[in-house]
PDB file of C-alpha atoms in Angstrom:
ATOM      1  CA  UNK A   1       0.000   0.000   0.000  1.00 84.00           C
ATOM      2  CA  UNK A   2       1.447   3.310  -1.104  1.00 91.00           C
ATOM      3  CA  UNK A   3       0.126   6.702   0.014  1.00 92.00           C
ATOM      4  CA  UNK A   4       0.409   9.676  -2.334  1.00 94.00           C
ATOM      5  CA  UNK A   5       1.432  12.277   0.248  1.00 96.00           C
ATOM      6  CA  UNK A   6       1.414  15.146  -2.246  1.00 96.00           C
ATOM      7  CA  UNK A   7      -2.212  14.490  -3.158  1.00 96.00           C
ATOM      8  CA  UNK A   8      -3.154  14.126   0.503  1.00 96.00           C
ATOM      9  CA  UNK A   9      -1.476  17.437   1.317  1.00 97.00           C
ATOM     10  CA  UNK A  10      -3.197  19.108  -1.608  1.00 97.00           C
ATOM     11  CA  UNK A  11      -6.620  17.902  -0.473  1.00 95.00           C
ATOM     12  CA  UNK A  12      -5.870  19.035   3.083  1.00 97.00           C
ATOM     13  CA  UNK A  13      -4.756  22.488   1.908  1.00 97.00           C
ATOM     14  CA  UNK A  14      -7.767  23.067  -0.322  1.00 94.00           C
ATOM     15  CA  UNK A  15     -10.135  21.827   2.380  1.00 94.00           C
ATOM     16  CA  UNK A  16      -8.586  24.159   4.943  1.00 97.00           C
ATOM     17  CA  UNK A  17      -8.775  27.212   2.669  1.00 96.00           C
ATOM     18  CA  UNK A  18     -12.369  26.530   1.612  1.00 94.00           C
ATOM     19  CA  UNK A  19     -13.461  25.916   5.204  1.00 95.00           C
ATOM     20  CA  UNK A  20     -11.922  29.159   6.438  1.00 97.00           C
ATOM     21  CA  UNK A  21     -13.468  31.078   3.522  1.00 95.00           C
ATOM     22  CA  UNK A  22     -16.902  29.560   4.131  1.00 96.00           C
ATOM     23  CA  UNK A  23     -16.813  30.400   7.837  1.00 97.00           C
ATOM     24  CA  UNK A  24     -15.601  33.900   6.977  1.00 96.00           C
ATOM     25  CA  UNK A  25     -18.432  34.526   4.527  1.00 96.00           C
ATOM     26  CA  UNK A  26     -20.996  33.211   7.001  1.00 97.00           C
ATOM     27  CA  UNK A  27     -19.586  35.494   9.698  1.00 97.00           C
ATOM     28  CA  UNK A  28     -19.671  38.486   7.365  1.00 95.00           C
ATOM     29  CA  UNK A  29     -23.289  37.650   6.536  1.00 96.00           C
ATOM     30  CA  UNK A  30     -24.225  37.648  10.210  1.00 96.00           C
ATOM     31  CA  UNK A  31     -22.374  40.923  10.799  1.00 94.00           C
ATOM     32  CA  UNK A  32     -24.013  42.522   7.774  1.00 92.00           C
ATOM     33  CA  UNK A  33     -27.503  41.579   8.860  1.00 93.00           C
ATOM     34  CA  UNK A  34     -26.878  42.681  12.437  1.00 92.00           C
ATOM     35  CA  UNK A  35     -25.582  46.044  11.209  1.00 88.00           C
ATOM     36  CA  UNK A  36     -28.654  46.393   9.019  1.00 84.00           C
ATOM     37  CA  UNK A  37     -31.015  45.709  11.906  1.00 82.00           C
ATOM     38  CA  UNK A  38     -29.173  47.985  14.350  1.00 77.00           C
ATOM     39  CA  UNK A  39     -28.867  50.805  11.827  1.00 65.00           C
ATOM     40  CA  UNK A  40     -32.405  50.608  10.456  1.00 61.00           C
ATOM     41  CA  UNK A  41     -32.943  54.319  11.098  1.00 63.00           C
ATOM     42  CA  UNK A  42     -29.871  55.254   9.009  1.00 58.00           C
ATOM     43  CA  UNK A  43     -31.308  54.588   5.563  1.00 62.00           C
ATOM     44  CA  UNK A  44     -28.840  53.752   2.801  1.00 69.00           C
ATOM     45  CA  UNK A  45     -26.131  52.095   4.858  1.00 80.00           C
ATOM     46  CA  UNK A  46     -28.660  49.653   6.348  1.00 84.00           C
ATOM     47  CA  UNK A  47     -29.764  48.598   2.884  1.00 88.00           C
ATOM     48  CA  UNK A  48     -26.167  48.062   1.751  1.00 89.00           C
ATOM     49  CA  UNK A  49     -25.368  46.040   4.877  1.00 90.00           C
ATOM     50  CA  UNK A  50     -28.449  43.874   4.387  1.00 92.00           C
ATOM     51  CA  UNK A  51     -27.598  43.286   0.715  1.00 94.00           C
ATOM     52  CA  UNK A  52     -24.010  42.411   1.625  1.00 94.00           C
ATOM     53  CA  UNK A  53     -25.218  39.996   4.292  1.00 95.00           C
ATOM     54  CA  UNK A  54     -27.548  38.262   1.889  1.00 96.00           C
ATOM     55  CA  UNK A  55     -24.773  38.105  -0.716  1.00 96.00           C
ATOM     56  CA  UNK A  56     -22.460  36.406   1.785  1.00 96.00           C
ATOM     57  CA  UNK A  57     -25.162  33.881   2.672  1.00 97.00           C
ATOM     58  CA  UNK A  58     -25.760  33.241  -1.034  1.00 97.00           C
ATOM     59  CA  UNK A  59     -22.032  32.547  -1.506  1.00 96.00           C
ATOM     60  CA  UNK A  60     -22.174  30.081   1.405  1.00 96.00           C
ATOM     61  CA  UNK A  61     -25.193  28.331  -0.083  1.00 96.00           C
ATOM     62  CA  UNK A  62     -23.509  28.179  -3.501  1.00 96.00           C
ATOM     63  CA  UNK A  63     -20.355  26.643  -2.006  1.00 94.00           C
ATOM     64  CA  UNK A  64     -22.391  24.009  -0.144  1.00 94.00           C
ATOM     65  CA  UNK A  65     -24.453  23.231  -3.242  1.00 96.00           C
ATOM     66  CA  UNK A  66     -21.277  22.873  -5.323  1.00 94.00           C
ATOM     67  CA  UNK A  67     -19.787  20.520  -2.724  1.00 92.00           C
ATOM     68  CA  UNK A  68     -22.924  18.375  -2.786  1.00 96.00           C
ATOM     69  CA  UNK A  69     -22.807  18.391  -6.590  1.00 97.00           C
ATOM     70  CA  UNK A  70     -19.203  17.180  -6.546  1.00 94.00           C
ATOM     71  CA  UNK A  71     -20.030  14.389  -4.102  1.00 95.00           C
ATOM     72  CA  UNK A  72     -23.091  13.195  -6.051  1.00 97.00           C
ATOM     73  CA  UNK A  73     -21.632  13.464  -9.560  1.00 90.00           C
TER      74      UNK A  73
END
């Protein structure tokens, strides 16, 4: 039995980067929506924060859907 250490390291590296990015986008989505709800009286900045939060959540959903697609296909 021979282990391809380069491939294993590559999978580990990509998994680590994607996981950190996904958690980061989810965190930014939560921050954006909390800023939008706390600054609801402000007007334009609340709308931009809400749109940014929803965009971050959409990126998270797209990454999860792509991962499921890769597993199923």
